[in-house]
Amino acid sequence: MTHPEQPNTEPQDEELQENKYLRRIRSFVLREGRLTKGQQRSLDLFWPTMGLEHQATPYDMTAVFGREADLVLEIGFGMGKSLVQMAKAAPDKDFIGIEVHKPGVGACLGEAETEGVKNLRVFEHDAIEILNDSIADNSLSTVQLFFPDPWHKKRHHKRRIVQAEFAQLLRRKLKVGGVFHMATDWENYAEHMLEVMKVAEGYSNLSETNDYVPRPDHRPLTKFENRGVNLGHGVWDLMFRKES
Ligand SMILES: C[S@@+](CC[C@H](N)C(=O)[O-])C[C@H]1O[C@@H](n2cnc3c(N)ncnc32)[C@H](O)[C@@H]1O
């Protein structure tokens, strides 16, 4: 999606060309983001307490947060506004955000400080690597993926983060009974998510109609989304529970 406050992370073809020697097809192309003074200040001040570095072994999140609580992990939180809002609204849960875009990480840290949110830690790294290396198996209650880059063009669909292998990576990290929650405003991506998840082993669809679910109250409606809905644009939520 293109969001007025969000970086448009969809690159042009020539940028993809430059990345053709990457080992793995990635869901993002890292751009030199300009940091505002405020974002830099937030990174300087709050990264030491809220930031987590990629590491080759899983973190003990009980030690990180100093308590045992349900763990919610969000992939690609953008500027972090809705993640901070969700963490504030659920102080009994602990939240982990992962984002590759540094200005977004700075903005999220600043927002968390402003809102007095303590139950949030943030990685600035590729979510696939964090999940594989730094997050323990069977440890997450929820994984959230809200408005991931849709990769509109057909030849770029392989860059979409939701793929069969990704579904199984998340399955490994979720507890039994844990939920993978996706939302998108791009119908073709919603259909793609549904196709991938319908045949993903070990999950059940929480939709009564076996496709989409109504937006749950705990997912904040963004300004962008609100305007989109008023203009008649659709948003699709999908929720799948890990059964085994
Ligand atoms: C279209 S934006 C949506 C941001 C936010 N979730 C929202 O709803 O406003 C998608 C975000 O996912 C991030 N992203 C894409 N692939 C990622 C990955 N593998 N690891 C971490 N972040 C990723 C991008 O940097 C971008 O900020």
mmCIF file of C-alpha atoms and ligand atoms in Angstrom:
data_model
loop_
_atom_site.group_PDB
_atom_site.id
_atom_site.type_symbol
_atom_site.label_atom_id
_atom_site.label_comp_id
_atom_site.label_asym_id
_atom_site.label_seq_id
_atom_site.Cartn_x
_atom_site.Cartn_y
_atom_site.Cartn_z
ATOM 1 C CA MET A 1 0.000 0.000 0.000
ATOM 2 C CA THR A 2 1.082 3.591 -0.283
ATOM 3 C CA HIS A 3 0.499 5.384 2.939
ATOM 4 C CA PRO A 4 0.978 9.146 3.269
ATOM 5 C CA GLU A 5 3.124 8.658 6.410
ATOM 6 C CA GLN A 6 4.755 5.465 5.201
ATOM 7 C CA PRO A 7 7.728 4.957 2.991
ATOM 8 C CA ASN A 8 6.667 3.411 -0.288
ATOM 9 C CA THR A 9 8.960 0.415 -0.083
ATOM 10 C CA GLU A 10 8.141 -0.964 -3.505
ATOM 11 C CA PRO A 11 11.241 -0.383 -5.580
ATOM 12 C CA GLN A 12 11.551 0.221 -9.268
ATOM 13 C CA ASP A 13 12.783 -2.481 -11.654
ATOM 14 C CA GLU A 14 16.274 -1.017 -11.904
ATOM 15 C CA GLU A 15 16.671 -1.183 -8.114
ATOM 16 C CA LEU A 16 15.717 -4.847 -8.206
ATOM 17 C CA GLN A 17 18.330 -5.416 -10.914
ATOM 18 C CA GLU A 18 21.012 -4.152 -8.550
ATOM 19 C CA ASN A 19 19.914 -6.729 -6.020
ATOM 20 C CA LYS A 20 19.846 -9.710 -8.343
ATOM 21 C CA TYR A 21 22.858 -11.333 -6.728
ATOM 22 C CA LEU A 22 21.290 -11.493 -3.289
ATOM 23 C CA ARG A 23 21.354 -15.000 -1.856
ATOM 24 C CA ARG A 24 17.668 -15.088 -1.105
ATOM 25 C CA ILE A 25 14.644 -13.346 -2.563
ATOM 26 C CA ARG A 26 13.717 -10.756 0.028
ATOM 27 C CA SER A 27 10.382 -9.131 0.762
ATOM 28 C CA PHE A 28 11.978 -5.673 0.886
ATOM 29 C CA VAL A 29 14.622 -3.536 -0.744
ATOM 30 C CA LEU A 30 16.543 -1.553 1.800
ATOM 31 C CA ARG A 31 16.713 2.115 0.992
ATOM 32 C CA GLU A 32 18.891 4.729 2.577
ATOM 33 C CA GLY A 33 16.166 6.301 4.668
ATOM 34 C CA ARG A 34 16.743 9.813 5.883
ATOM 35 C CA LEU A 35 16.353 10.034 9.636
ATOM 36 C CA THR A 36 14.695 13.070 11.125
ATOM 37 C CA LYS A 37 16.402 14.643 14.119
ATOM 38 C CA GLY A 38 13.625 13.305 16.318
ATOM 39 C CA GLN A 39 14.028 9.752 15.025
ATOM 40 C CA GLN A 40 17.816 9.895 15.514
ATOM 41 C CA ARG A 41 17.329 11.228 19.024
ATOM 42 C CA SER A 42 14.875 8.444 19.844
ATOM 43 C CA LEU A 43 17.325 5.833 18.531
ATOM 44 C CA ASP A 44 20.148 7.349 20.612
ATOM 45 C CA LEU A 45 18.071 7.557 23.771
ATOM 46 C CA PHE A 46 15.806 4.518 23.677
ATOM 47 C CA TRP A 47 17.569 1.835 21.604
ATOM 48 C CA PRO A 48 19.694 0.769 24.621
ATOM 49 C CA THR A 49 16.536 -0.217 26.547
ATOM 50 C CA MET A 50 14.084 -1.134 23.788
ATOM 51 C CA GLY A 51 16.318 -2.399 20.975
ATOM 52 C CA LEU A 52 17.268 -6.040 20.437
ATOM 53 C CA GLU A 53 20.134 -7.088 18.166
ATOM 54 C CA HIS A 54 19.997 -10.050 15.815
ATOM 55 C CA GLN A 55 21.716 -13.017 17.472
ATOM 56 C CA ALA A 56 22.394 -16.579 16.372
ATOM 57 C CA THR A 57 20.604 -18.172 19.335
ATOM 58 C CA PRO A 58 17.062 -17.550 20.584
ATOM 59 C CA TYR A 59 16.501 -14.888 23.239
ATOM 60 C CA ASP A 60 15.034 -15.868 26.578
ATOM 61 C CA MET A 61 12.108 -13.439 26.389
ATOM 62 C CA THR A 62 11.192 -14.056 30.029
ATOM 63 C CA ALA A 63 14.578 -12.582 30.932
ATOM 64 C CA VAL A 64 14.252 -9.775 28.346
ATOM 65 C CA PHE A 65 10.872 -8.582 29.666
ATOM 66 C CA GLY A 66 11.459 -9.652 33.275
ATOM 67 C CA ARG A 67 8.249 -11.669 33.403
ATOM 68 C CA GLU A 68 6.319 -14.446 31.757
ATOM 69 C CA ALA A 69 3.540 -13.180 29.489
ATOM 70 C CA ASP A 70 1.912 -13.888 26.145
ATOM 71 C CA LEU A 71 4.241 -12.809 23.325
ATOM 72 C CA VAL A 72 2.922 -10.909 20.312
ATOM 73 C CA LEU A 73 5.332 -10.454 17.393
ATOM 74 C CA GLU A 74 4.712 -7.951 14.582
ATOM 75 C CA ILE A 75 6.526 -8.124 11.256
ATOM 76 C CA GLY A 76 7.060 -4.877 9.316
ATOM 77 C CA PHE A 77 5.497 -2.389 11.730
ATOM 78 C CA GLY A 78 6.244 0.635 9.509
ATOM 79 C CA MET A 79 6.308 3.731 11.722
ATOM 80 C CA GLY A 80 5.037 1.668 14.661
ATOM 81 C CA LYS A 81 1.994 3.737 15.578
ATOM 82 C CA SER A 82 -0.489 0.868 15.644
ATOM 83 C CA LEU A 83 2.021 -1.479 17.307
ATOM 84 C CA VAL A 84 2.549 1.013 20.149
ATOM 85 C CA GLN A 85 -1.203 1.515 20.431
ATOM 86 C CA MET A 86 -1.742 -2.243 20.693
ATOM 87 C CA ALA A 87 1.027 -2.664 23.273
ATOM 88 C CA LYS A 88 -0.435 0.168 25.339
ATOM 89 C CA ALA A 89 -3.910 -1.372 25.193
ATOM 90 C CA ALA A 90 -2.633 -4.795 26.319
ATOM 91 C CA PRO A 91 -0.214 -4.220 29.224
ATOM 92 C CA ASP A 92 -0.542 -7.880 30.273
ATOM 93 C CA LYS A 93 1.137 -8.993 27.015
ATOM 94 C CA ASP A 94 4.672 -8.451 25.704
ATOM 95 C CA PHE A 95 5.261 -7.175 22.157
ATOM 96 C CA ILE A 96 8.170 -7.646 19.766
ATOM 97 C CA GLY A 97 8.338 -5.525 16.615
ATOM 98 C CA ILE A 98 10.566 -6.214 13.620
ATOM 99 C CA GLU A 99 11.229 -3.621 10.920
ATOM 100 C CA VAL A 100 14.066 -3.099 8.447
ATOM 101 C CA HIS A 101 13.392 0.593 7.836
ATOM 102 C CA LYS A 102 15.498 2.590 10.325
ATOM 103 C CA PRO A 103 13.390 5.791 10.320
ATOM 104 C CA GLY A 104 10.379 3.609 11.212
ATOM 105 C CA VAL A 105 12.286 2.056 14.090
ATOM 106 C CA GLY A 106 13.247 5.523 15.366
ATOM 107 C CA ALA A 107 9.652 6.721 15.049
ATOM 108 C CA CYS A 108 8.370 3.641 16.892
ATOM 109 C CA LEU A 109 10.803 4.109 19.785
ATOM 110 C CA GLY A 110 9.812 7.775 20.107
ATOM 111 C CA GLU A 111 6.119 6.887 20.062
ATOM 112 C CA ALA A 112 6.604 4.145 22.685
ATOM 113 C CA GLU A 113 8.384 6.603 24.974
ATOM 114 C CA THR A 114 5.687 9.254 24.496
ATOM 115 C CA GLU A 115 2.990 6.698 25.308
ATOM 116 C CA GLY A 116 4.881 5.297 28.297
ATOM 117 C CA VAL A 117 4.879 1.786 26.803
ATOM 118 C CA LYS A 118 7.231 -0.615 28.593
ATOM 119 C CA ASN A 119 6.110 -3.974 27.174
ATOM 120 C CA LEU A 120 7.731 -3.525 23.744
ATOM 121 C CA ARG A 121 11.100 -4.502 22.260
ATOM 122 C CA VAL A 122 12.201 -3.838 18.706
ATOM 123 C CA PHE A 123 14.535 -5.420 16.137
ATOM 124 C CA GLU A 124 15.914 -3.473 13.168
ATOM 125 C CA HIS A 125 16.549 -6.450 10.907
ATOM 126 C CA ASP A 126 15.051 -8.856 8.357
ATOM 127 C CA ALA A 127 12.165 -10.651 10.074
ATOM 128 C CA ILE A 128 12.992 -13.942 8.349
ATOM 129 C CA GLU A 129 16.465 -13.999 9.891
ATOM 130 C CA ILE A 130 15.177 -12.928 13.311
ATOM 131 C CA LEU A 131 12.541 -15.658 13.291
ATOM 132 C CA ASN A 132 15.001 -18.307 12.171
ATOM 133 C CA ASP A 133 17.797 -17.350 14.556
ATOM 134 C CA SER A 134 16.675 -15.230 17.488
ATOM 135 C CA ILE A 135 13.137 -16.385 18.366
ATOM 136 C CA ALA A 136 12.533 -19.660 20.206
ATOM 137 C CA ASP A 137 10.305 -22.354 18.734
ATOM 138 C CA ASN A 138 6.792 -22.690 20.224
ATOM 139 C CA SER A 139 7.107 -19.332 21.999
ATOM 140 C CA LEU A 140 4.677 -16.905 20.309
ATOM 141 C CA SER A 141 0.981 -16.373 21.057
ATOM 142 C CA THR A 142 0.370 -14.150 18.046
ATOM 143 C CA VAL A 143 2.168 -13.138 14.871
ATOM 144 C CA GLN A 144 0.857 -9.978 13.181
ATOM 145 C CA LEU A 145 1.505 -8.980 9.602
ATOM 146 C CA PHE A 146 -0.399 -5.820 8.742
ATOM 147 C CA PHE A 147 -0.360 -4.369 5.230
ATOM 148 C CA PRO A 148 2.806 -6.104 4.027
ATOM 149 C CA ASP A 149 4.310 -4.805 0.780
ATOM 150 C CA PRO A 150 1.870 -6.151 -1.831
ATOM 151 C CA TRP A 151 4.348 -6.423 -4.721
ATOM 152 C CA HIS A 152 1.679 -5.552 -7.237
ATOM 153 C CA LYS A 153 3.343 -6.782 -10.420
ATOM 154 C CA LYS A 154 2.937 -10.454 -11.188
ATOM 155 C CA ARG A 155 6.635 -10.991 -11.835
ATOM 156 C CA HIS A 156 7.336 -9.663 -8.317
ATOM 157 C CA HIS A 157 4.851 -11.920 -6.555
ATOM 158 C CA LYS A 158 7.684 -14.195 -5.468
ATOM 159 C CA ARG A 159 8.826 -11.345 -3.209
ATOM 160 C CA ARG A 160 5.624 -11.418 -1.198
ATOM 161 C CA ILE A 161 6.501 -12.461 2.319
ATOM 162 C CA VAL A 162 3.522 -14.814 2.642
ATOM 163 C CA GLN A 163 4.619 -18.073 1.026
ATOM 164 C CA ALA A 164 4.296 -21.761 1.990
ATOM 165 C CA GLU A 165 7.746 -21.808 3.592
ATOM 166 C CA PHE A 166 6.998 -18.655 5.593
ATOM 167 C CA ALA A 167 3.761 -20.193 6.906
ATOM 168 C CA GLN A 168 5.740 -23.183 8.188
ATOM 169 C CA LEU A 169 8.428 -20.950 9.742
ATOM 170 C CA LEU A 170 5.711 -19.145 11.689
ATOM 171 C CA ARG A 171 4.092 -22.450 12.610
ATOM 172 C CA ARG A 172 7.375 -23.496 14.231
ATOM 173 C CA LYS A 173 7.547 -20.281 16.255
ATOM 174 C CA LEU A 174 3.875 -20.172 17.348
ATOM 175 C CA LYS A 175 2.613 -22.095 20.350
ATOM 176 C CA VAL A 176 -0.181 -24.586 19.716
ATOM 177 C CA GLY A 177 -3.304 -22.412 19.813
ATOM 178 C CA GLY A 178 -1.321 -19.341 18.697
ATOM 179 C CA VAL A 179 -2.686 -17.160 15.904
ATOM 180 C CA PHE A 180 -1.203 -15.758 12.694
ATOM 181 C CA HIS A 181 -3.116 -12.548 11.886
ATOM 182 C CA MET A 182 -2.732 -10.846 8.507
ATOM 183 C CA ALA A 183 -4.390 -7.759 7.034
ATOM 184 C CA THR A 184 -4.104 -6.259 3.573
ATOM 185 C CA ASP A 185 -5.878 -3.667 1.455
ATOM 186 C CA TRP A 186 -4.828 -5.340 -1.800
ATOM 187 C CA GLU A 187 -7.431 -7.894 -2.873
ATOM 188 C CA ASN A 188 -5.076 -9.965 -4.992
ATOM 189 C CA TYR A 189 -2.697 -10.291 -2.012
ATOM 190 C CA ALA A 190 -5.621 -11.271 0.256
ATOM 191 C CA GLU A 191 -6.481 -14.035 -2.211
ATOM 192 C CA HIS A 192 -2.845 -15.104 -2.337
ATOM 193 C CA MET A 193 -2.680 -15.218 1.500
ATOM 194 C CA LEU A 194 -5.807 -17.333 1.571
ATOM 195 C CA GLU A 195 -4.482 -19.748 -1.053
ATOM 196 C CA VAL A 196 -1.196 -20.206 0.810
ATOM 197 C CA MET A 197 -2.809 -20.626 4.230
ATOM 198 C CA LYS A 198 -5.628 -22.933 3.100
ATOM 199 C CA VAL A 199 -3.126 -25.635 2.217
ATOM 200 C CA ALA A 200 -0.617 -24.858 4.992
ATOM 201 C CA GLU A 201 -0.300 -27.892 7.223
ATOM 202 C CA GLY A 202 -1.091 -27.522 10.923
ATOM 203 C CA TYR A 203 -3.391 -24.481 10.764
ATOM 204 C CA SER A 204 -7.134 -23.887 10.928
ATOM 205 C CA ASN A 205 -8.921 -20.850 9.540
ATOM 206 C CA LEU A 206 -10.730 -18.819 12.233
ATOM 207 C CA SER A 207 -13.142 -17.457 9.625
ATOM 208 C CA GLU A 208 -16.708 -18.730 9.914
ATOM 209 C CA THR A 209 -16.966 -18.500 6.142
ATOM 210 C CA ASN A 210 -13.607 -20.175 5.624
ATOM 211 C CA ASP A 211 -12.067 -17.065 4.108
ATOM 212 C CA TYR A 212 -11.790 -13.676 5.856
ATOM 213 C CA VAL A 213 -12.623 -12.451 9.376
ATOM 214 C CA PRO A 214 -14.031 -9.084 10.451
ATOM 215 C CA ARG A 215 -11.333 -6.706 11.762
ATOM 216 C CA PRO A 216 -10.932 -7.623 15.436
ATOM 217 C CA ASP A 217 -11.277 -4.664 17.842
ATOM 218 C CA HIS A 218 -7.691 -5.056 19.019
ATOM 219 C CA ARG A 219 -6.309 -4.151 15.567
ATOM 220 C CA PRO A 220 -6.391 -0.359 15.465
ATOM 221 C CA LEU A 221 -7.939 1.241 12.419
ATOM 222 C CA THR A 222 -5.272 3.448 10.845
ATOM 223 C CA LYS A 223 -5.998 6.917 9.474
ATOM 224 C CA PHE A 224 -5.187 5.619 6.019
ATOM 225 C CA GLU A 225 -7.481 2.656 6.403
ATOM 226 C CA ASN A 226 -10.309 4.801 7.701
ATOM 227 C CA ARG A 227 -10.103 7.042 4.682
ATOM 228 C CA GLY A 228 -9.852 4.024 2.376
ATOM 229 C CA VAL A 229 -12.928 2.437 3.898
ATOM 230 C CA ASN A 230 -14.840 5.705 3.475
ATOM 231 C CA LEU A 231 -13.808 5.727 -0.180
ATOM 232 C CA GLY A 232 -15.109 2.186 -0.563
ATOM 233 C CA HIS A 233 -11.709 0.438 -0.610
ATOM 234 C CA GLY A 234 -11.624 -2.968 0.986
ATOM 235 C CA VAL A 235 -9.457 -4.324 3.800
ATOM 236 C CA TRP A 236 -9.170 -8.056 4.381
ATOM 237 C CA ASP A 237 -8.220 -9.644 7.705
ATOM 238 C CA LEU A 238 -7.191 -13.296 7.886
ATOM 239 C CA MET A 239 -6.600 -15.265 11.081
ATOM 240 C CA PHE A 240 -5.222 -18.792 11.250
ATOM 241 C CA ARG A 241 -4.655 -20.804 14.427
ATOM 242 C CA LYS A 242 -1.839 -23.269 14.875
ATOM 243 C CA GLU A 243 -3.430 -26.611 15.672
ATOM 244 C CA SER A 244 -0.360 -28.808 15.618
HETATM 245 C C1 LIG B 1 3.657 -1.403 3.379
HETATM 246 S S1 LIG B 1 4.552 -1.256 4.857
HETATM 247 C C2 LIG B 1 3.295 -1.444 6.124
HETATM 248 C C3 LIG B 1 3.718 -0.906 7.451
HETATM 249 C C4 LIG B 1 2.722 -1.072 8.611
HETATM 250 N N1 LIG B 1 2.517 -2.462 8.962
HETATM 251 C C5 LIG B 1 1.391 -0.415 8.342
HETATM 252 O O1 LIG B 1 0.380 -1.117 8.291
HETATM 253 O O2 LIG B 1 1.344 0.823 8.178
HETATM 254 C C6 LIG B 1 5.437 -2.797 4.970
HETATM 255 C C7 LIG B 1 6.621 -2.728 5.915
HETATM 256 O O3 LIG B 1 7.222 -4.011 6.055
HETATM 257 C C8 LIG B 1 8.634 -3.849 6.151
HETATM 258 N N2 LIG B 1 9.232 -5.141 5.774
HETATM 259 C C9 LIG B 1 9.101 -5.794 4.589
HETATM 260 N N3 LIG B 1 9.750 -6.958 4.623
HETATM 261 C C10 LIG B 1 10.308 -7.061 5.868
HETATM 262 C C11 LIG B 1 11.116 -8.050 6.493
HETATM 263 N N4 LIG B 1 11.474 -9.172 5.861
HETATM 264 N N5 LIG B 1 11.521 -7.829 7.756
HETATM 265 C C12 LIG B 1 11.167 -6.683 8.422
HETATM 266 N N6 LIG B 1 10.391 -5.718 7.868
HETATM 267 C C13 LIG B 1 9.982 -5.900 6.610
HETATM 268 C C14 LIG B 1 8.934 -2.705 5.228
HETATM 269 O O4 LIG B 1 10.153 -2.074 5.556
HETATM 270 C C15 LIG B 1 7.727 -1.786 5.439
HETATM 271 O O5 LIG B 1 7.959 -0.826 6.438
#
